[in-house]
Amino acid sequence: MTIDHEFLKKKVDEFVSERPTYLALEKLLRGVFEAASLKFGMPAFVEGRTKSLSSFAEKVIRKQAKFKSDPTYDITDRCGVRVITRSHEDRLIVCRSEERRVGK
């Protein structure tokens, strides 16, 4: 596999400049779901993750042929949260409350 080092550096630099926004979003989402679980009295474990720079760079290299346009935006797992509850029903209550709150 041939790596275009200039392209890779450009994409990693773009992600470096955007990563603080994803870290803030991760923190916000964790807080939202933790507050929702407390509001409904349902214990939940909420964890978040923002893609690391090394993971982003590795994915750009590994999947470069599969990107439709721009890996900075084609990589969809830049930030996420996981909500773990005691039951599926508890998870639905917490998630649906937040969907209604944000107008989905």
N, CA, C and O atoms as CSV, one atom per row, in Angstrom:
chain,resi,resn,atom,element,x,y,z
A,1,MET,N,N,0.841,-1.170,0.000
A,1,MET,CA,C,0.000,0.000,0.000
A,1,MET,C,C,0.893,1.241,0.000
A,1,MET,O,O,1.789,1.366,0.835
A,2,THR,N,N,0.651,2.137,-0.917
A,2,THR,CA,C,1.402,3.372,-1.015
A,2,THR,C,C,0.739,4.438,-0.158
A,2,THR,O,O,-0.474,4.638,-0.219
A,3,ILE,N,N,1.539,5.108,0.628
A,3,ILE,CA,C,1.012,6.150,1.514
A,3,ILE,C,C,1.461,7.513,0.990
A,3,ILE,O,O,2.650,7.755,0.784
A,4,ASP,N,N,0.503,8.380,0.782
A,4,ASP,CA,C,0.796,9.760,0.406
A,4,ASP,C,C,1.012,10.525,1.709
A,4,ASP,O,O,0.054,10.961,2.348
A,5,HIS,N,N,2.261,10.681,2.092
A,5,HIS,CA,C,2.589,11.274,3.389
A,5,HIS,C,C,2.113,12.724,3.508
A,5,HIS,O,O,1.719,13.161,4.589
A,6,GLU,N,N,2.148,13.459,2.415
A,6,GLU,CA,C,1.681,14.847,2.444
A,6,GLU,C,C,0.167,14.898,2.717
A,6,GLU,O,O,-0.308,15.708,3.513
A,7,PHE,N,N,-0.573,14.011,2.035
A,7,PHE,CA,C,-2.023,13.929,2.239
A,7,PHE,C,C,-2.337,13.517,3.676
A,7,PHE,O,O,-3.206,14.100,4.324
A,8,LEU,N,N,-1.617,12.504,4.167
A,8,LEU,CA,C,-1.826,12.024,5.531
A,8,LEU,C,C,-1.565,13.144,6.541
A,8,LEU,O,O,-2.358,13.343,7.461
A,9,LYS,N,N,-0.471,13.866,6.377
A,9,LYS,CA,C,-0.168,14.964,7.301
A,9,LYS,C,C,-1.261,16.020,7.268
A,9,LYS,O,O,-1.660,16.525,8.317
A,10,LYS,N,N,-1.750,16.360,6.084
A,10,LYS,CA,C,-2.806,17.364,5.958
A,10,LYS,C,C,-4.071,16.914,6.696
A,10,LYS,O,O,-4.687,17.704,7.411
A,11,LYS,N,N,-4.454,15.653,6.523
A,11,LYS,CA,C,-5.675,15.141,7.153
A,11,LYS,C,C,-5.505,15.060,8.674
A,11,LYS,O,O,-6.428,15.400,9.413
A,12,VAL,N,N,-4.353,14.619,9.143
A,12,VAL,CA,C,-4.109,14.544,10.583
A,12,VAL,C,C,-4.102,15.948,11.177
A,12,VAL,O,O,-4.648,16.164,12.258
A,13,ASP,N,N,-3.493,16.897,10.486
A,13,ASP,CA,C,-3.487,18.288,10.975
A,13,ASP,C,C,-4.915,18.832,11.074
A,13,ASP,O,O,-5.246,19.534,12.028
A,14,GLU,N,N,-5.757,18.509,10.093
A,14,GLU,CA,C,-7.157,18.948,10.156
A,14,GLU,C,C,-7.846,18.353,11.381
A,14,GLU,O,O,-8.579,19.042,12.091
A,15,PHE,N,N,-7.598,17.055,11.619
A,15,PHE,CA,C,-8.219,16.396,12.767
A,15,PHE,C,C,-7.685,16.975,14.075
A,15,PHE,O,O,-8.438,17.120,15.037
A,16,VAL,N,N,-6.414,17.301,14.121
A,16,VAL,CA,C,-5.823,17.912,15.318
A,16,VAL,C,C,-6.559,19.209,15.647
A,16,VAL,O,O,-6.837,19.487,16.813
A,17,SER,N,N,-6.873,20.000,14.626
A,17,SER,CA,C,-7.547,21.269,14.889
A,17,SER,C,C,-9.005,21.068,15.299
A,17,SER,O,O,-9.561,21.901,16.016
A,18,GLU,N,N,-9.633,19.978,14.856
A,18,GLU,CA,C,-11.035,19.710,15.186
A,18,GLU,C,C,-11.212,18.898,16.470
A,18,GLU,O,O,-12.286,18.917,17.070
A,19,ARG,N,N,-10.178,18.194,16.890
A,19,ARG,CA,C,-10.300,17.263,18.014
A,19,ARG,C,C,-10.781,17.915,19.311
A,19,ARG,O,O,-11.564,17.289,20.024
A,20,PRO,N,N,-10.358,19.137,19.659
A,20,PRO,CA,C,-10.890,19.748,20.878
A,20,PRO,C,C,-12.417,19.883,20.859
A,20,PRO,O,O,-13.062,19.778,21.902
A,21,THR,N,N,-12.980,20.110,19.703
A,21,THR,CA,C,-14.442,20.182,19.588
A,21,THR,C,C,-15.060,18.828,19.897
A,21,THR,O,O,-16.079,18.754,20.584
A,22,TYR,N,N,-14.456,17.761,19.399
A,22,TYR,CA,C,-14.971,16.418,19.679
A,22,TYR,C,C,-14.816,16.051,21.150
A,22,TYR,O,O,-15.686,15.393,21.720
A,23,LEU,N,N,-13.716,16.472,21.767
A,23,LEU,CA,C,-13.536,16.217,23.197
A,23,LEU,C,C,-14.609,16.939,24.008
A,23,LEU,O,O,-15.141,16.389,24.973
A,24,ALA,N,N,-14.924,18.174,23.613
A,24,ALA,CA,C,-15.983,18.927,24.302
A,24,ALA,C,C,-17.343,18.271,24.076
A,24,ALA,O,O,-18.153,18.194,24.999
A,25,LEU,N,N,-17.596,17.802,22.866
A,25,LEU,CA,C,-18.852,17.118,22.563
A,25,LEU,C,C,-18.981,15.836,23.380
A,25,LEU,O,O,-20.054,15.541,23.907
A,26,GLU,N,N,-17.902,15.079,23.487
A,26,GLU,CA,C,-17.907,13.856,24.301
A,26,GLU,C,C,-18.294,14.182,25.743
A,26,GLU,O,O,-19.132,13.499,26.331
A,27,LYS,N,N,-17.689,15.218,26.308
A,27,LYS,CA,C,-17.975,15.614,27.687
A,27,LYS,C,C,-19.440,16.035,27.837
A,27,LYS,O,O,-20.103,15.660,28.804
A,28,LEU,N,N,-19.935,16.812,26.879
A,28,LEU,CA,C,-21.328,17.256,26.904
A,28,LEU,C,C,-22.289,16.072,26.839
A,28,LEU,O,O,-23.235,15.994,27.623
A,29,LEU,N,N,-22.049,15.161,25.917
A,29,LEU,CA,C,-22.942,14.000,25.762
A,29,LEU,C,C,-22.928,13.108,26.999
A,29,LEU,O,O,-23.974,12.623,27.431
A,30,ARG,N,N,-21.754,12.895,27.563
A,30,ARG,CA,C,-21.690,12.104,28.802
A,30,ARG,C,C,-22.539,12.753,29.874
A,30,ARG,O,O,-23.299,12.072,30.562
A,31,GLY,N,N,-22.419,14.066,30.026
A,31,GLY,CA,C,-23.195,14.787,31.032
A,31,GLY,C,C,-24.688,14.698,30.789
A,31,GLY,O,O,-25.464,14.524,31.728
A,32,VAL,N,N,-25.094,14.817,29.530
A,32,VAL,CA,C,-26.518,14.743,29.179
A,32,VAL,C,C,-27.095,13.392,29.572
A,32,VAL,O,O,-28.152,13.325,30.199
A,33,PHE,N,N,-26.409,12.318,29.209
A,33,PHE,CA,C,-26.945,10.991,29.497
A,33,PHE,C,C,-26.823,10.617,30.971
A,33,PHE,O,O,-27.667,9.888,31.492
A,34,GLU,N,N,-25.791,11.103,31.644
A,34,GLU,CA,C,-25.700,10.877,33.091
A,34,GLU,C,C,-26.842,11.594,33.807
A,34,GLU,O,O,-27.455,11.035,34.717
A,35,ALA,N,N,-27.127,12.829,33.400
A,35,ALA,CA,C,-28.230,13.593,34.009
A,35,ALA,C,C,-29.573,12.931,33.734
A,35,ALA,O,O,-30.433,12.887,34.613
A,36,ALA,N,N,-29.760,12.424,32.538
A,36,ALA,CA,C,-31.027,11.753,32.199
A,36,ALA,C,C,-31.214,10.497,33.029
A,36,ALA,O,O,-32.320,10.220,33.493
A,37,SER,N,N,-30.153,9.737,33.223
A,37,SER,CA,C,-30.297,8.517,34.022
A,37,SER,C,C,-30.619,8.855,35.475
A,37,SER,O,O,-31.393,8.148,36.120
A,38,LEU,N,N,-30.031,9.926,35.989
A,38,LEU,CA,C,-30.349,10.352,37.357
A,38,LEU,C,C,-31.785,10.871,37.453
A,38,LEU,O,O,-32.494,10.588,38.418
A,39,LYS,N,N,-32.197,11.629,36.449
A,39,LYS,CA,C,-33.549,12.193,36.438
A,39,LYS,C,C,-34.608,11.101,36.545
A,39,LYS,O,O,-35.616,11.278,37.231
A,40,PHE,N,N,-34.389,9.991,35.881
A,40,PHE,CA,C,-35.354,8.907,35.887
A,40,PHE,C,C,-35.042,7.838,36.934
A,40,PHE,O,O,-35.727,6.819,37.011
A,41,GLY,N,N,-34.001,8.078,37.740
A,41,GLY,CA,C,-33.656,7.137,38.800
A,41,GLY,C,C,-33.199,5.790,38.283
A,41,GLY,O,O,-33.441,4.758,38.909
A,42,MET,N,N,-32.544,5.803,37.152
A,42,MET,CA,C,-32.067,4.558,36.539
A,42,MET,C,C,-30.546,4.577,36.502
A,42,MET,O,O,-29.947,5.342,35.747
A,43,PRO,N,N,-29.930,3.742,37.313
A,43,PRO,CA,C,-28.468,3.729,37.282
A,43,PRO,C,C,-27.968,3.376,35.888
A,43,PRO,O,O,-28.464,2.450,35.248
A,44,ALA,N,N,-26.993,4.120,35.442
A,44,ALA,CA,C,-26.412,3.868,34.123
A,44,ALA,C,C,-24.922,4.143,34.173
A,44,ALA,O,O,-24.447,5.006,34.912
A,45,PHE,N,N,-24.214,3.399,33.379
A,45,PHE,CA,C,-22.785,3.636,33.184
A,45,PHE,C,C,-22.657,4.315,31.828
A,45,PHE,O,O,-23.049,3.754,30.805
A,46,VAL,N,N,-22.105,5.529,31.827
A,46,VAL,CA,C,-21.954,6.282,30.588
A,46,VAL,C,C,-20.467,6.452,30.335
A,46,VAL,O,O,-19.736,6.973,31.177
A,47,GLU,N,N,-20.031,6.010,29.173
A,47,GLU,CA,C,-18.629,6.196,28.818
A,47,GLU,C,C,-18.553,6.866,27.456
A,47,GLU,O,O,-19.407,6.659,26.594
A,48,GLY,N,N,-17.527,7.661,27.283
A,48,GLY,CA,C,-17.341,8.353,26.021
A,48,GLY,C,C,-15.955,8.098,25.479
A,48,GLY,O,O,-15.043,7.679,26.192
A,49,ARG,N,N,-15.830,8.364,24.191
A,49,ARG,CA,C,-14.528,8.167,23.555
A,49,ARG,C,C,-14.417,9.111,22.364
A,49,ARG,O,O,-15.325,9.200,21.536
A,50,THR,N,N,-13.308,9.800,22.294
A,50,THR,CA,C,-12.957,10.593,21.128
A,50,THR,C,C,-11.770,9.908,20.460
A,50,THR,O,O,-10.807,9.527,21.126
A,51,LYS,N,N,-11.847,9.757,19.167
A,51,LYS,CA,C,-10.796,9.050,18.433
A,51,LYS,C,C,-9.444,9.708,18.684
A,51,LYS,O,O,-9.313,10.931,18.634
A,52,SER,N,N,-8.457,8.883,18.952
A,52,SER,CA,C,-7.097,9.388,19.178
A,52,SER,C,C,-6.465,9.761,17.836
A,52,SER,O,O,-6.916,9.327,16.776
A,53,LEU,N,N,-5.426,10.562,17.910
A,53,LEU,CA,C,-4.738,10.962,16.684
A,53,LEU,C,C,-4.120,9.767,15.977
A,53,LEU,O,O,-4.180,9.663,14.752
A,54,SER,N,N,-3.524,8.863,16.755
A,54,SER,CA,C,-2.891,7.695,16.130
A,54,SER,C,C,-3.930,6.791,15.484
A,54,SER,O,O,-3.691,6.240,14.410
A,55,SER,N,N,-5.082,6.632,16.130
A,55,SER,CA,C,-6.144,5.815,15.562
A,55,SER,C,C,-6.693,6.453,14.286
A,55,SER,O,O,-6.972,5.755,13.311
A,56,PHE,N,N,-6.846,7.776,14.295
A,56,PHE,CA,C,-7.325,8.478,13.104
A,56,PHE,C,C,-6.345,8.273,11.950
A,56,PHE,O,O,-6.749,7.922,10.841
A,57,ALA,N,N,-5.055,8.494,12.213
A,57,ALA,CA,C,-4.038,8.350,11.165
A,57,ALA,C,C,-4.003,6.920,10.626
A,57,ALA,O,O,-3.915,6.704,9.417
A,58,GLU,N,N,-4.074,5.956,11.532
A,58,GLU,CA,C,-4.056,4.554,11.107
A,58,GLU,C,C,-5.241,4.243,10.210
A,58,GLU,O,O,-5.101,3.526,9.219
A,59,LYS,N,N,-6.408,4.778,10.549
A,59,LYS,CA,C,-7.611,4.511,9.759
A,59,LYS,C,C,-7.531,5.185,8.394
A,59,LYS,O,O,-7.985,4.618,7.401
A,60,VAL,N,N,-6.963,6.384,8.330
A,60,VAL,CA,C,-6.769,7.055,7.043
A,60,VAL,C,C,-5.901,6.191,6.141
A,60,VAL,O,O,-6.199,6.029,4.958
A,61,ILE,N,N,-4.837,5.641,6.690
A,61,ILE,CA,C,-3.932,4.793,5.913
A,61,ILE,C,C,-4.630,3.493,5.500
A,61,ILE,O,O,-4.600,3.108,4.331
A,62,ARG,N,N,-5.251,2.831,6.458
A,62,ARG,CA,C,-5.837,1.510,6.219
A,62,ARG,C,C,-7.008,1.556,5.248
A,62,ARG,O,O,-7.192,0.631,4.457
A,63,LYS,N,N,-7.797,2.616,5.298
A,63,LYS,CA,C,-9.012,2.655,4.490
A,63,LYS,C,C,-8.975,3.712,3.393
A,63,LYS,O,O,-10.020,4.111,2.878
A,64,GLN,N,N,-7.787,4.164,3.036
A,64,GLN,CA,C,-7.698,5.264,2.078
A,64,GLN,C,C,-8.395,4.969,0.754
A,64,GLN,O,O,-8.945,5.883,0.141
A,65,ALA,N,N,-8.387,3.747,0.308
A,65,ALA,CA,C,-9.030,3.412,-0.971
A,65,ALA,C,C,-10.552,3.405,-0.867
A,65,ALA,O,O,-11.235,3.504,-1.886
A,66,LYS,N,N,-11.091,3.291,0.332
A,66,LYS,CA,C,-12.538,3.187,0.514
A,66,LYS,C,C,-13.228,4.526,0.719
A,66,LYS,O,O,-14.455,4.601,0.640
A,67,PHE,N,N,-12.471,5.582,0.979
A,67,PHE,CA,C,-13.092,6.874,1.233
A,67,PHE,C,C,-13.694,7.428,-0.040
A,67,PHE,O,O,-13.062,7.424,-1.096
A,68,LYS,N,N,-14.924,7.907,0.070
A,68,LYS,CA,C,-15.609,8.468,-1.088
A,68,LYS,C,C,-15.084,9.860,-1.427
A,68,LYS,O,O,-14.941,10.205,-2.600
A,69,SER,N,N,-14.800,10.649,-0.406
A,69,SER,CA,C,-14.341,12.005,-0.691
A,69,SER,C,C,-13.185,12.409,0.216
A,69,SER,O,O,-12.059,12.586,-0.247
A,70,ASP,N,N,-13.465,12.554,1.503
A,70,ASP,CA,C,-12.487,13.127,2.413
A,70,ASP,C,C,-12.490,12.356,3.719
A,70,ASP,O,O,-13.510,12.336,4.408
A,71,PRO,N,N,-11.386,11.720,4.085
A,71,PRO,CA,C,-11.367,10.922,5.308
A,71,PRO,C,C,-11.675,11.717,6.567
A,71,PRO,O,O,-12.147,11.154,7.555
A,72,THR,N,N,-11.412,13.018,6.542
A,72,THR,CA,C,-11.719,13.816,7.721
A,72,THR,C,C,-13.209,13.732,8.038
A,72,THR,O,O,-13.609,13.800,9.200
A,73,TYR,N,N,-14.025,13.585,6.998
A,73,TYR,CA,C,-15.476,13.539,7.200
A,73,TYR,C,C,-16.063,12.155,6.931
A,73,TYR,O,O,-17.159,11.854,7.405
A,74,ASP,N,N,-15.361,11.312,6.185
A,74,ASP,CA,C,-15.847,9.955,5.939
A,74,ASP,C,C,-15.667,9.056,7.159
A,74,ASP,O,O,-16.379,8.062,7.303
A,75,ILE,N,N,-14.737,9.389,8.027
A,75,ILE,CA,C,-14.553,8.626,9.267
A,75,ILE,C,C,-15.638,9.082,10.226
A,75,ILE,O,O,-15.633,10.221,10.691
A,76,THR,N,N,-16.566,8.185,10.516
A,76,THR,CA,C,-17.757,8.581,11.278
A,76,THR,C,C,-17.654,8.315,12.768
A,76,THR,O,O,-18.542,8.724,13.516
A,77,ASP,N,N,-16.623,7.656,13.221
A,77,ASP,CA,C,-16.521,7.330,14.656
A,77,ASP,C,C,-15.515,8.233,15.365
A,77,ASP,O,O,-14.693,7.762,16.151
A,78,ARG,N,N,-15.586,9.523,15.084
A,78,ARG,CA,C,-14.648,10.461,15.695
A,78,ARG,C,C,-14.964,10.701,17.162
A,78,ARG,O,O,-14.071,11.033,17.942
A,79,CYS,N,N,-16.221,10.536,17.544
A,79,CYS,CA,C,-16.646,10.756,18.923
A,79,CYS,C,C,-17.912,9.947,19.164
A,79,CYS,O,O,-18.753,9.819,18.274
A,80,GLY,N,N,-18.045,9.408,20.353
A,80,GLY,CA,C,-19.270,8.680,20.671
A,80,GLY,C,C,-19.391,8.422,22.154
A,80,GLY,O,O,-18.424,8.542,22.906
A,81,VAL,N,N,-20.602,8.064,22.565
A,81,VAL,CA,C,-20.845,7.658,23.945
A,81,VAL,C,C,-21.607,6.347,23.952
A,81,VAL,O,O,-22.310,6.001,23.002
A,82,ARG,N,N,-21.447,5.636,25.043
A,82,ARG,CA,C,-22.160,4.377,25.247
A,82,ARG,C,C,-22.884,4.496,26.579
A,82,ARG,O,O,-22.302,4.911,27.581
A,83,VAL,N,N,-24.162,4.127,26.576
A,83,VAL,CA,C,-24.968,4.163,27.794
A,83,VAL,C,C,-25.326,2.727,28.141
A,83,VAL,O,O,-25.991,2.038,27.367
A,84,ILE,N,N,-24.884,2.284,29.303
A,84,ILE,CA,C,-25.159,0.919,29.746
A,84,ILE,C,C,-26.104,0.999,30.940
A,84,ILE,O,O,-25.781,1.603,31.963
A,85,THR,N,N,-27.268,0.384,30.797
A,85,THR,CA,C,-28.275,0.381,31.853
A,85,THR,C,C,-28.549,-1.048,32.280
A,85,THR,O,O,-28.020,-1.998,31.703
A,86,ARG,N,N,-29.397,-1.189,33.318
A,86,ARG,CA,C,-29.733,-2.529,33.812
A,86,ARG,C,C,-30.576,-3.300,32.814
A,86,ARG,O,O,-30.490,-4.526,32.737
A,87,SER,N,N,-31.392,-2.583,32.048
A,87,SER,CA,C,-32.279,-3.293,31.119
A,87,SER,C,C,-32.438,-2.484,29.838
A,87,SER,O,O,-32.133,-1.293,29.779
A,88,HIS,N,N,-32.919,-3.167,28.836
A,88,HIS,CA,C,-33.194,-2.526,27.556
A,88,HIS,C,C,-34.263,-1.445,27.724
A,88,HIS,O,O,-34.185,-0.387,27.100
A,89,GLU,N,N,-35.241,-1.710,28.555
A,89,GLU,CA,C,-36.312,-0.749,28.794
A,89,GLU,C,C,-35.766,0.536,29.427
A,89,GLU,O,O,-36.164,1.636,29.044
A,90,ASP,N,N,-34.856,0.394,30.395
A,90,ASP,CA,C,-34.244,1.571,31.016
A,90,ASP,C,C,-33.489,2.402,29.973
A,90,ASP,O,O,-33.572,3.630,29.962
A,91,ARG,N,N,-32.771,1.726,29.118
A,91,ARG,CA,C,-32.025,2.432,28.070
A,91,ARG,C,C,-32.968,3.196,27.160
A,91,ARG,O,O,-32.698,4.342,26.801
A,92,LEU,N,N,-34.076,2.566,26.785
A,92,LEU,CA,C,-35.041,3.241,25.910
A,92,LEU,C,C,-35.617,4.490,26.562
A,92,LEU,O,O,-35.787,5.515,25.901
A,93,ILE,N,N,-35.918,4.410,27.849
A,93,ILE,CA,C,-36.472,5.570,28.555
A,93,ILE,C,C,-35.467,6.722,28.551
A,93,ILE,O,O,-35.826,7.859,28.245
A,94,VAL,N,N,-34.217,6.432,28.888
A,94,VAL,CA,C,-33.189,7.474,28.939
A,94,VAL,C,C,-32.962,8.062,27.544
A,94,VAL,O,O,-32.921,9.282,27.387
A,95,CYS,N,N,-32.819,7.218,26.547
A,95,CYS,CA,C,-32.527,7.706,25.200
A,95,CYS,C,C,-33.716,8.452,24.595
A,95,CYS,O,O,-33.535,9.482,23.945
A,96,ARG,N,N,-34.910,7.947,24.800
A,96,ARG,CA,C,-36.092,8.624,24.250
A,96,ARG,C,C,-36.313,9.979,24.907
A,96,ARG,O,O,-36.760,10.921,24.253
A,97,SER,N,N,-36.006,10.084,26.183
A,97,SER,CA,C,-36.170,11.387,26.847
A,97,SER,C,C,-35.250,12.419,26.211
A,97,SER,O,O,-35.629,13.579,26.049
A,98,GLU,N,N,-34.066,12.004,25.857
A,98,GLU,CA,C,-33.121,12.932,25.238
A,98,GLU,C,C,-33.503,13.224,23.789
A,98,GLU,O,O,-33.280,14.337,23.312
A,99,GLU,N,N,-34.066,12.259,23.088
A,99,GLU,CA,C,-34.543,12.515,21.729
A,99,GLU,C,C,-35.638,13.561,21.741
A,99,GLU,O,O,-35.646,14.463,20.903
A,100,ARG,N,N,-36.562,13.451,22.680
A,100,ARG,CA,C,-37.652,14.443,22.781
A,100,ARG,C,C,-37.091,15.815,23.160
A,100,ARG,O,O,-37.547,16.839,22.654
A,101,ARG,N,N,-36.107,15.826,24.045
A,101,ARG,CA,C,-35.541,17.082,24.522
A,101,ARG,C,C,-34.866,17.853,23.393
A,101,ARG,O,O,-34.947,19.081,23.350
A,102,VAL,N,N,-34.210,17.157,22.494
A,102,VAL,CA,C,-33.511,17.843,21.412
A,102,VAL,C,C,-34.360,17.953,20.148
A,102,VAL,O,O,-33.892,18.453,19.126
A,103,GLY,N,N,-35.607,17.485,20.218
A,103,GLY,CA,C,-36.531,17.708,19.117
A,103,GLY,C,C,-36.477,16.711,17.985
A,103,GLY,O,O,-36.781,17.063,16.845
A,104,LYS,N,N,-36.104,15.490,18.262
A,104,LYS,CA,C,-36.083,14.474,17.196
A,104,LYS,C,C,-37.450,13.902,16.986
A,104,LYS,O,O,-37.631,13.034,16.132
